[in-house]
Coordinates of C-alpha atoms in Angstrom, one line a residue:
Chain A
M1121 CA -22.9 -6.1 -3.0
K1122 CA -22.1 -7.4 -6.4
A1123 CA -21.6 -11.1 -6.7
A1124 CA -18.5 -10.5 -8.7
D1125 CA -16.9 -8.6 -5.8
F1126 CA -17.7 -11.4 -3.4
E1127 CA -16.2 -14.0 -5.7
L1128 CA -13.1 -11.9 -6.3
A1129 CA -12.6 -11.4 -2.6
Q1130 CA -13.1 -15.1 -2.0
R1131 CA -10.4 -16.0 -4.6
C1132 CA -8.0 -13.5 -3.1
R1133 CA -8.5 -15.0 0.3
Q1134 CA -7.7 -18.4 -1.1
G1135 CA -4.3 -17.1 -2.4
D1136 CA -5.3 -16.9 -6.0
A1137 CA -2.5 -14.6 -7.5
A1138 CA -4.5 -13.9 -10.6
A1139 CA -7.4 -12.7 -8.5
F1140 CA -5.2 -10.3 -6.6
D1141 CA -3.8 -9.1 -9.9
E1142 CA -7.4 -8.4 -11.0
L1143 CA -8.1 -6.6 -7.8
Y1144 CA -5.0 -4.4 -8.4
R1145 CA -5.9 -3.7 -12.0
S1146 CA -9.4 -2.7 -11.1
H1147 CA -8.7 -0.4 -8.2
A1148 CA -5.1 0.7 -8.2
G1149 CA -5.8 3.7 -10.4
R1150 CA -8.4 5.3 -8.2
L1151 CA -6.4 4.5 -5.0
Y1152 CA -3.2 5.8 -6.4
N1153 CA -4.9 9.1 -7.4
L1154 CA -5.9 9.5 -3.8
V1155 CA -2.6 8.4 -2.1
Y1156 CA -0.5 10.4 -4.6
R1157 CA -2.2 13.7 -3.7
M1158 CA -2.5 12.8 0.0
A1159 CA 1.2 12.1 0.3
G1160 CA 2.3 14.8 -2.1
A1161 CA 5.3 12.9 -3.5
Q1162 CA 5.5 10.0 -5.9
H1163 CA 7.8 7.8 -3.8
E1164 CA 5.6 8.1 -0.8
A1165 CA 2.6 7.5 -2.9
E1166 CA 4.1 4.2 -4.2
D1167 CA 4.9 3.1 -0.7
L1168 CA 1.4 4.0 0.5
L1169 CA -0.2 2.1 -2.4
Q1170 CA 1.9 -0.9 -1.5
E1171 CA 0.9 -0.7 2.1
V1172 CA -2.8 -0.3 1.2
F1173 CA -2.7 -3.5 -0.9
L1174 CA -0.7 -5.3 1.8
Q1175 CA -3.4 -4.3 4.3
A1176 CA -6.1 -5.5 1.9
H1177 CA -4.3 -8.8 1.5
R1178 CA -4.2 -9.2 5.3
K1179 CA -7.8 -8.0 5.9
L1180 CA -9.8 -9.4 3.1
G1181 CA -11.0 -12.0 5.5
S1182 CA -12.9 -9.2 7.3
F1183 CA -14.6 -8.0 4.1
K1184 CA -18.2 -8.8 4.8
G1185 CA -19.6 -7.4 1.6
E1186 CA -21.6 -4.7 3.3
S1187 CA -20.2 -2.3 0.7
S1188 CA -18.6 -2.8 -2.7
L1189 CA -15.0 -4.0 -2.8
G1190 CA -14.0 -0.6 -4.3
T1191 CA -15.6 1.3 -1.4
W1192 CA -14.0 -1.1 1.2
L1193 CA -10.6 -0.6 -0.4
Y1194 CA -11.1 3.2 -0.7
R1195 CA -11.8 3.4 3.1
L1196 CA -8.8 1.3 3.8
A1197 CA -6.7 3.7 1.7
V1198 CA -8.2 6.8 3.3
N1199 CA -7.5 5.4 6.8
H1200 CA -4.0 4.5 5.8
C1201 CA -3.3 8.0 4.4
L1202 CA -4.6 9.6 7.5
D1203 CA -2.3 7.4 9.7
F1204 CA 0.5 8.4 7.4
L1205 CA -0.3 12.1 7.6
R1206 CA -0.7 12.0 11.4
G1207 CA 2.7 10.3 11.7
R1208 CA 4.3 12.9 9.4
Q1209 CA 2.6 15.7 11.3
A1210 CA 3.9 14.4 14.6
R1211 CA 7.4 14.2 13.2
M1212 CA 7.3 17.7 11.8
A1213 CA 5.7 19.2 14.9
R1214 CA 8.9 18.7 16.7
S1215 CA 10.8 20.8 14.2
S1216 CA 8.4 23.4 13.0
D1217 CA 5.3 25.5 13.9
S1218 CA 1.9 23.8 13.9
L1219 CA 1.0 23.0 10.4
D1220 CA -2.6 23.4 11.0
A1221 CA -3.0 26.0 13.6
E1222 CA -6.5 27.4 14.1
G1223 CA -7.0 30.8 12.7
A1224 CA -4.2 30.4 10.2
S1225 CA -6.2 31.7 7.3
E1226 CA -4.5 33.7 4.6
P1227 CA -4.8 37.5 4.4
A1228 CA -7.4 38.3 1.9
A1229 CA -6.3 40.1 -1.2
A1230 CA -8.5 43.0 -2.2
S1231 CA -8.4 42.1 -5.9
P1232 CA -8.4 38.8 -7.8
A1233 CA -4.9 37.3 -7.1
V1234 CA -5.1 33.9 -8.8
P1235 CA -4.2 33.9 -12.5
T1236 CA -7.2 32.8 -14.6
A1237 CA -5.2 30.1 -16.2
I1238 CA -3.5 28.0 -13.5
S1239 CA -1.1 25.5 -14.8
R1240 CA -1.8 21.9 -13.6
L1241 CA 1.7 21.5 -12.5
D1242 CA 1.6 24.6 -10.3
L1243 CA -1.7 23.5 -8.8
E1244 CA -0.3 20.0 -8.1
R1245 CA 2.7 21.5 -6.4
A1246 CA 0.6 23.9 -4.4
I1247 CA -1.7 21.1 -3.2
A1248 CA 1.4 19.1 -2.2
R1249 CA 2.5 22.0 -0.1
L1250 CA -0.8 22.3 1.8
P1251 CA -0.6 21.4 5.5
D1252 CA -1.5 17.8 6.0
G1253 CA -4.6 18.4 8.0
C1254 CA -6.5 20.6 5.6
R1255 CA -5.0 18.8 2.6
A1256 CA -6.9 15.6 3.4
A1257 CA -10.3 17.4 3.5
F1258 CA -9.5 19.4 0.4
I1259 CA -8.5 16.4 -1.6
L1260 CA -11.6 14.4 -0.6
H1261 CA -13.9 17.3 -1.2
D1262 CA -12.5 19.3 -4.1
V1263 CA -10.5 16.6 -6.0
E1264 CA -12.3 13.4 -5.2
G1265 CA -15.7 15.0 -5.2
F1266 CA -17.2 13.9 -1.8
E1267 CA -19.8 16.0 -0.1
H1268 CA -18.9 17.5 3.3
N1269 CA -21.0 15.0 5.2
E1270 CA -19.1 12.2 3.4
V1271 CA -15.7 13.8 4.1
A1272 CA -16.7 14.2 7.7
K1273 CA -17.5 10.5 8.0
L1274 CA -14.3 9.5 6.2
L1275 CA -12.1 11.7 8.4
G1276 CA -14.0 11.2 11.6
V1277 CA -14.7 14.9 12.1
S1278 CA -17.8 17.1 12.1
E1279 CA -19.2 18.5 8.9
G1280 CA -18.3 22.0 10.1
T1281 CA -14.7 21.0 10.5
S1282 CA -14.7 19.6 7.0
K1283 CA -16.0 22.9 5.7
S1284 CA -13.5 25.0 7.6
Q1285 CA -10.6 22.7 6.6
V1286 CA -11.5 22.9 2.9
H1287 CA -11.9 26.6 3.2
K1288 CA -8.5 26.9 4.9
A1289 CA -6.9 24.8 2.1
R1290 CA -8.5 26.9 -0.6
M1291 CA -7.3 30.1 1.0
K1292 CA -3.8 28.8 1.3
L1293 CA -3.9 27.7 -2.3
R1294 CA -5.1 31.1 -3.3
A1295 CA -2.2 32.7 -1.5
M1296 CA 0.3 30.2 -2.9
L1297 CA -1.0 30.6 -6.5
S1298 CA -1.2 34.4 -6.3
G1299 CA 1.5 36.4 -8.2
A1300 CA 3.7 36.9 -5.2
E1301 CA 4.1 33.3 -4.2
A1302 CA 3.5 31.6 -7.6
A1303 CA 7.2 31.7 -8.3
S1304 CA 8.1 29.8 -5.2
V1305 CA 5.4 27.2 -5.9
G1306 CA 6.9 26.7 -9.3
A1307 CA 10.3 26.2 -7.7
G1308 CA 8.9 23.6 -5.4
A1309 CA 11.4 24.6 -2.8
R1310 CA 9.7 23.1 0.2
R1311 CA 8.9 19.4 0.8
P1312 CA 5.2 18.3 0.8
G1313 CA 3.5 19.2 4.0
G1314 CA 6.2 21.5 5.1
Y1315 CA 4.4 24.7 4.3
T1316 CA 4.4 27.1 7.3
R1317 CA 3.2 30.6 7.4
Chain B
M1172 CA -22.3 41.5 8.7
T1173 CA -18.5 41.2 8.3
C1174 CA -16.3 39.3 5.8
L1175 CA -15.4 36.9 8.6
D1176 CA -19.1 36.1 9.3
L1177 CA -19.4 35.0 5.7
E1178 CA -16.2 33.1 5.4
L1179 CA -17.5 29.6 5.3
D1180 CA -20.7 30.6 3.4
I1181 CA -18.6 31.9 0.6
G1182 CA -17.1 28.4 0.1
D1183 CA -20.6 26.9 -0.1
Y1184 CA -21.7 29.8 -2.3
V1185 CA -18.9 28.9 -4.8
D1186 CA -19.8 25.2 -4.6
G1187 CA -23.5 26.1 -5.3
T1188 CA -24.6 24.3 -2.2
L1189 CA -26.0 27.3 -0.3
D1190 CA -29.7 27.7 0.4
A1191 CA -31.6 30.5 -1.3
S1192 CA -31.8 32.9 1.7
S1193 CA -28.1 32.5 2.4
V1194 CA -27.3 33.1 -1.2
A1195 CA -29.1 36.4 -1.1
R1196 CA -27.2 37.3 2.1
V1197 CA -23.8 36.5 0.6
E1198 CA -24.6 38.3 -2.7
S1199 CA -25.8 41.3 -0.8
H1200 CA -22.4 41.5 1.0
V1201 CA -20.3 40.6 -2.0
R1202 CA -21.8 43.4 -4.1
H1203 CA -20.3 46.0 -1.9
C1204 CA -17.1 44.2 -0.7
R1205 CA -14.2 44.2 -3.2
S1206 CA -12.2 41.8 -1.0
C1207 CA -14.9 39.2 -1.0
Q1208 CA -15.5 39.7 -4.7
A1209 CA -11.9 38.8 -5.3
I1210 CA -12.2 35.7 -3.1
V1211 CA -15.2 34.5 -5.0
H1212 CA -13.5 35.1 -8.3
D1213 CA -10.3 33.2 -7.2
L1214 CA -12.1 30.3 -5.5
R1215 CA -14.1 29.8 -8.7
T1216 CA -10.9 29.8 -10.8
L1217 CA -9.4 27.4 -8.3
R1218 CA -12.4 25.1 -8.4
G1219 CA -12.3 24.9 -12.2
A1220 CA -8.6 24.2 -12.2
T1221 CA -9.0 21.5 -9.5
R1222 CA -11.7 19.8 -11.4
S1223 CA -9.5 19.6 -14.5
L1224 CA -6.6 17.9 -12.7
E1225 CA -5.6 14.8 -14.6
P1226 CA -5.7 11.4 -12.9
Q1227 CA -2.4 10.1 -11.6
I1228 CA -1.5 6.7 -12.9
P1229 CA 0.5 4.2 -10.8
P1230 CA 3.9 3.6 -12.5
A1231 CA 4.4 0.1 -14.1
H1232 CA 7.0 -0.9 -11.6
V1233 CA 4.7 -0.6 -8.6
W1234 CA 2.7 -3.9 -9.2
P1235 CA 5.7 -6.3 -9.3
R1236 CA 6.9 -4.6 -6.1
I1237 CA 3.5 -5.1 -4.5
A1238 CA 3.2 -8.6 -5.7
A1239 CA 6.6 -9.5 -4.2
A1240 CA 5.7 -7.8 -1.0
I1241 CA 2.5 -9.7 -0.7
E1242 CA 4.3 -13.0 -1.3
A1243 CA 6.9 -12.1 1.4
D1244 CA 4.1 -11.1 3.7
A1245 CA 2.3 -14.3 3.2
R1246 CA 5.5 -16.2 4.0
Q1247 CA 6.2 -14.1 7.1
R1248 CA 2.7 -14.8 8.4
S1249 CA 3.1 -18.5 7.9
I1250 CA 6.5 -18.3 9.7
R1251 CA 4.8 -16.5 12.6
R1252 CA 2.1 -19.2 12.8
L1253 CA 4.8 -21.9 12.6
F1254 CA 6.9 -20.5 15.4
S1255 CA 4.1 -19.1 17.6
F1256 CA 4.2 -21.8 20.2
G1257 CA 6.4 -20.2 22.8
P1258 CA 10.1 -19.8 23.6
I1259 CA 12.1 -22.0 21.2
S1260 CA 14.4 -23.3 23.9
L1261 CA 11.4 -24.8 25.7
Q1262 CA 9.8 -26.5 22.7
P1263 CA 8.5 -30.0 23.5
A1264 CA 9.4 -32.8 21.2
L1265 CA 5.9 -33.0 19.9
S1266 CA 6.0 -29.4 18.6
T1267 CA 9.3 -30.2 16.9
A1268 CA 7.7 -33.1 15.2
A1269 CA 4.9 -31.0 14.1
M1270 CA 7.3 -28.5 12.5
V1271 CA 8.8 -31.3 10.4
I1272 CA 5.4 -32.5 9.2
V1273 CA 4.1 -29.0 8.4
L1274 CA 7.2 -27.9 6.5
A1275 CA 7.8 -31.1 4.7
G1276 CA 4.2 -32.1 3.9
G1277 CA 3.4 -29.9 1.0
V1278 CA 6.7 -30.6 -0.8
W1279 CA 6.4 -34.3 -0.1
V1280 CA 3.0 -34.4 -1.8
S1281 CA 4.5 -32.7 -4.8
W1282 CA 7.5 -34.8 -5.4
R1283 CA 5.8 -38.1 -4.6
S1284 CA 3.1 -37.3 -7.1
V1285 CA 5.8 -36.7 -9.7
A1286 CA 7.8 -39.7 -8.8
T1287 CA 4.8 -42.0 -9.0
G1288 CA 3.4 -40.4 -12.1
D1289 CA 0.1 -39.5 -10.3
R1290 CA -2.0 -36.8 -11.9
V1291 CA -2.5 -35.2 -8.5
S1292 CA -2.1 -31.4 -8.8
V1293 CA 0.3 -29.6 -6.7
T1294 CA -1.5 -28.4 -3.7
T1295 CA 0.7 -25.5 -2.6
S1296 CA -1.2 -22.3 -3.4
R1297 CA 0.0 -19.9 -6.1
T1298 CA 1.5 -16.6 -5.0
A1299 CA 1.3 -13.2 -6.5
S1300 CA 4.8 -13.3 -8.0
D1301 CA 3.8 -16.4 -10.0
A1302 CA 1.6 -14.1 -12.0
V1303 CA 4.6 -11.9 -12.8
A1304 CA 6.8 -14.9 -13.5
A1305 CA 4.2 -16.4 -15.8
L1306 CA 4.9 -13.6 -18.3
V1307 CA 8.3 -15.1 -19.1
P1308 CA 8.6 -18.1 -21.5
V1309 CA 8.6 -21.4 -19.6
D1310 CA 12.0 -22.7 -20.8
E1311 CA 13.8 -19.5 -20.1
Q1312 CA 12.1 -19.1 -16.8
M1313 CA 13.1 -22.7 -15.9
Q1314 CA 16.8 -22.1 -16.6
D1315 CA 17.0 -18.7 -15.0
A1316 CA 15.0 -19.6 -12.0
E1317 CA 16.9 -22.8 -11.3
Q1318 CA 20.2 -21.0 -11.6
H1319 CA 18.9 -18.2 -9.4
Y1320 CA 17.7 -20.6 -6.7
T1321 CA 20.9 -22.6 -6.8
R1322 CA 23.0 -19.4 -6.2
V1323 CA 20.7 -18.1 -3.5
I1324 CA 20.6 -21.5 -1.8
A1325 CA 24.5 -21.7 -1.8
S1326 CA 24.7 -18.2 -0.2
L1327 CA 22.1 -18.9 2.4
E1328 CA 23.6 -22.3 3.3
Q1329 CA 26.9 -20.6 3.9
I1330 CA 25.4 -18.1 6.3
A1331 CA 23.2 -20.6 8.1
K1332 CA 26.2 -23.0 8.5
T1333 CA 28.4 -20.2 10.0
E1334 CA 25.7 -19.0 12.4
R1335 CA 24.0 -22.3 13.3
T1336 CA 25.7 -22.6 16.7
T1337 CA 23.2 -19.9 17.9
L1338 CA 20.4 -22.4 17.4
D1339 CA 19.3 -24.8 20.1
T1340 CA 20.1 -28.4 19.4
P1341 CA 16.5 -29.5 18.9
V1342 CA 15.8 -26.6 16.5
A1343 CA 19.0 -27.3 14.6
A1344 CA 17.9 -30.9 14.3
V1345 CA 14.5 -29.8 12.9
V1346 CA 16.2 -27.6 10.4
D1347 CA 18.5 -30.5 9.3
Q1348 CA 15.6 -32.9 9.0
N1349 CA 13.7 -30.5 6.9
L1350 CA 16.6 -29.7 4.7
A1351 CA 17.2 -33.4 4.1
V1352 CA 13.5 -33.8 3.1
L1353 CA 13.8 -30.9 0.7
D1354 CA 17.0 -32.1 -0.8
Q1355 CA 15.4 -35.5 -1.4
A1356 CA 12.4 -33.7 -3.0
I1357 CA 14.7 -31.6 -5.2
G1358 CA 16.7 -34.7 -6.2
E1359 CA 13.6 -36.7 -7.1
S1360 CA 12.0 -33.8 -9.0
R1361 CA 15.2 -33.5 -11.1
D1362 CA 15.2 -37.2 -11.8
A1363 CA 11.6 -37.0 -12.9
L1364 CA 12.4 -34.0 -15.1
Q1365 CA 15.3 -35.9 -16.7
K1366 CA 12.9 -38.7 -17.6
E1367 CA 10.2 -36.3 -18.8
P1368 CA 11.6 -32.8 -19.5
S1369 CA 8.3 -31.4 -20.6
S1370 CA 6.4 -32.4 -17.5
E1371 CA 4.8 -29.3 -16.0
L1372 CA 4.1 -31.2 -12.8
A1373 CA 7.8 -32.1 -12.4
Q1374 CA 8.8 -28.5 -13.1
Q1375 CA 6.4 -27.2 -10.6
S1376 CA 7.5 -29.7 -8.1
L1377 CA 11.1 -28.9 -8.5
F1378 CA 10.5 -25.2 -8.1
E1379 CA 8.3 -25.7 -5.1
A1380 CA 11.1 -27.7 -3.5
L1381 CA 13.7 -25.1 -4.4
R1382 CA 11.5 -22.3 -3.2
S1383 CA 10.8 -24.2 0.0
K1384 CA 14.5 -24.7 0.6
V1385 CA 15.2 -21.0 0.1
A1386 CA 12.4 -20.2 2.5
L1387 CA 13.6 -22.6 5.1
L1388 CA 17.1 -21.2 5.0
Q1389 CA 15.8 -17.7 5.1
D1390 CA 13.6 -18.6 8.0
T1391 CA 16.5 -20.3 9.8
I1392 CA 18.6 -17.1 9.5
A1393 CA 15.7 -15.0 10.6
L1394 CA 15.2 -17.3 13.5
I1395 CA 18.8 -17.0 14.5
N1396 CA 18.5 -13.3 14.6
E1397 CA 15.3 -13.5 16.5
M1398 CA 16.8 -15.7 19.1
R1399 CA 19.8 -13.3 19.4
K1400 CA 17.8 -10.1 19.7
G1401 CA 14.5 -11.4 21.0
N1402 CA 12.9 -9.3 18.3
Q1403 CA 10.3 -11.2 16.2
E1404 CA 9.3 -8.2 14.1
G1405 CA 12.9 -7.4 13.2
A1406 CA 13.4 -11.0 12.1
A1407 CA 10.3 -10.9 10.0
R1408 CA 11.5 -7.7 8.3
I1409 CA 14.8 -9.4 7.5
V1410 CA 13.1 -12.3 5.9
S1411 CA 11.1 -9.8 3.8
D1412 CA 14.3 -7.9 2.8
M1413 CA 16.1 -11.0 1.8
N1414 CA 13.1 -12.1 -0.2
Q1415 CA 13.1 -8.9 -2.2

C-alpha cells in the first residue's frame, strides 16, 4: 500500500474535509464511469456515487491498507452497484418476465448485422438496456477491462458464469444494434434494465 | 461440432484469449459457417466500439451534494451515539447530565477561548461542507451565513416550541439547558466579534455556536418524531432532509 493512501485515509477518518475532497477528486471519475454504466441513467448514477462515498466515509475505519485506496473504493462501488441492481431486478421481476433467464440468447443472424460504425450514443443506450445481470459482467469485462477471473471474483460467480454473461450481453447488444432494432435503441423507449425479449 | 458448442469459445476467440488448439477448432468451424462468421464480425465491431467509449465525468453539482450528505451523515451518527442509551422516558439523571456536557462542551471551549483571548484553536472538527463554503469570500460568507442561521433558527424554534409537549420533562429540561448554553455562547461570540471584527477565532466560534443551535433544534424535532413513531431511522432521515 502506498503511504500516501494510508495518510489520506487517516486524515479522512479524522474528519478532515480537505482530505475527503482530495479522495473524491482522485477517485470520483473512475467510480462514476462504473456506476453510470451499471445504473444506466444519470440520476441513478449520481445517487449511487453519493452512496458509495457515504459508505466510504462510514467504512474508512475498516480500511486496512491491504489494497490501494482506489481498489478498496472500487470494490465498494462494485458491491454497491450489485446491491442496487439486485434490488431493481427484484422490483422488476414482479412486473415483467425474468430479465436474465437462462437460454435467452439472441437468434443468430446469418450475415453481419451490426453496422461497422456504431455511434457511441447508440452503444451507450444499448448497454443501458441490457438486463441487469449480464450488464454487470459486460461492463466489468468489456468496458472496464477486467479479465474473466477478476470479474468472477468481483461478482462472486464462477469464471464460466462470467463468460456466459458477457457472451449473453454481447449477443443482446448485437441484436439491439442490428438494423432491425437500431431505431428503437436510438429512440431509447424503454427504461434501463427493462429490456425483455 | 455445432455453433452452440462453440458459442463461448467464439467470445474468447474474439478477445484473443483462446489457446492455439481451440483457435484452430474455432477457425475450422467458422470457415464453413456463415452464421458464425457474421457473429465474429459483429463481435469484433462491437468490441472496437466498446473500447472507444468515452469516460463519463461526474457533473459538478455532485460533489457539493455528497459533501452535504457526508456532513449530515456525520451528524446523524453523532445523534445516534448520543441517544443510544435506551428508552428516553427511562433516562437516569446521570445520562441527562452527560448529554448536557457532551453537547455543550465543544461550544463552551470555543466561546471561552474567544472571550478570554486565548489562542486555543477551535477543537470541533471541520466538515466536508466547510471546504465548499471556504470558496466564498469570508465577509460575504459571514453575513450570508449569519442571516441564514438566524432564519433557520427562528423557524426551528417555532416548530420545537409548538411540539415540545411531546417531550418528556427531563428531556425538555436538557434541551432547554443546552439552548441556554448555546445562546450564551452565541452572545459572547458576538460580543467578541464586536470588539475584534477581524478575529477568525471569534467568527469560527460564532458559527460553531449557531451551527450547534441549529443542530440541537433539528435533533429535538427529530427526537419528537422518533418518540411519536418509535422509528429511529425515520427520525434520522428527517434530520438529514432538514439539513439539506
